[in-house]
């Protein structure tokens, strides 16, 4: 990729200046860059001038808030990138800062460097949300079946005084805060009347006082509870049939079918055939229909069997 190659001026001075606006109060940021001394040790008869950089964070009026010095960056026989920088916590009332990188070494033989990935980024904790009893980030229910789920989120170090807020959404809608849920754990009950759909939950974390700000807070990856619909089924048969014929039991709406009927009859699949049907096999046949989500609907069909006439000749 691209990088910045600097041939230092004769006089020490700044070669990178930028202004960052809209920072969050009392939040930690990292000001850093990857740097490489591009002069080999044998250059200049072994007496190369080494880059020596100072990273400065200032108010917009020039008041210095924080500095970091790299010291002399030694030459190496082969290219070596190294990240230099420091962490900075915004004081109260400071939302805009000036970033400055100054080369303190004089020009001459050496003092040439490459610069890449200059960054000023917010620092925060790592968030690890889980559903109790599950190794996955989602769990499921079938509509009409109640369930209770417990969520928690491990929050690593990163904020000095964090505050928390659980949020929820339905079917990828807008996230909203859950009133009163301001710890790292959450319990939610899903009654039998719960509408089918996807229910997402996440934890929002920020330094105290920043929880209401989108740019000053972080959120965990969502945990999802999927309430699946039950199969919508139809059942039937090719009756009435005459005894001795083949009866076909049919159902739709699922991926698995389990039949039971008179005289201990059981079968799977749809259609399900009964060959050489007999009068005593007439009656009601029940089927359990499962869909791909494992949700169940029970249905039935009534089978009628006609007596086959007996022919006689005189």
mmCIF file of C-alpha atoms in Angstrom, residues 6-15 49-50 103-112:
data_model
loop_
_atom_site.group_PDB
_atom_site.id
_atom_site.type_symbol
_atom_site.label_atom_id
_atom_site.label_comp_id
_atom_site.label_asym_id
_atom_site.label_seq_id
_atom_site.Cartn_x
_atom_site.Cartn_y
_atom_site.Cartn_z
ATOM 1 C CA UNK A 6 10.066 12.003 4.577
ATOM 2 C CA UNK A 7 13.389 13.591 3.671
ATOM 3 C CA UNK A 8 13.916 15.745 6.750
ATOM 4 C CA UNK A 9 14.566 19.455 6.370
ATOM 5 C CA UNK A 10 17.775 20.998 7.567
ATOM 6 C CA UNK A 11 15.992 22.658 10.469
ATOM 7 C CA UNK A 12 13.928 20.558 12.884
ATOM 8 C CA UNK A 13 10.200 21.154 12.547
ATOM 9 C CA UNK A 14 6.700 19.755 12.199
ATOM 10 C CA UNK A 15 5.915 17.625 9.153
ATOM 11 C CA UNK A 49 21.532 11.123 11.771
ATOM 12 C CA UNK A 50 18.659 9.212 13.375
ATOM 13 C CA UNK A 103 11.113 15.832 13.791
ATOM 14 C CA UNK A 104 13.607 17.036 16.405
ATOM 15 C CA UNK A 105 16.750 15.889 14.580
ATOM 16 C CA UNK A 106 18.566 18.201 12.173
ATOM 17 C CA UNK A 107 18.948 17.527 8.458
ATOM 18 C CA UNK A 108 22.105 16.186 6.921
ATOM 19 C CA UNK A 109 23.269 12.681 6.157
ATOM 20 C CA UNK A 110 20.402 10.501 7.313
ATOM 21 C CA UNK A 111 17.236 11.493 9.148
ATOM 22 C CA UNK A 112 15.053 9.972 6.432
#
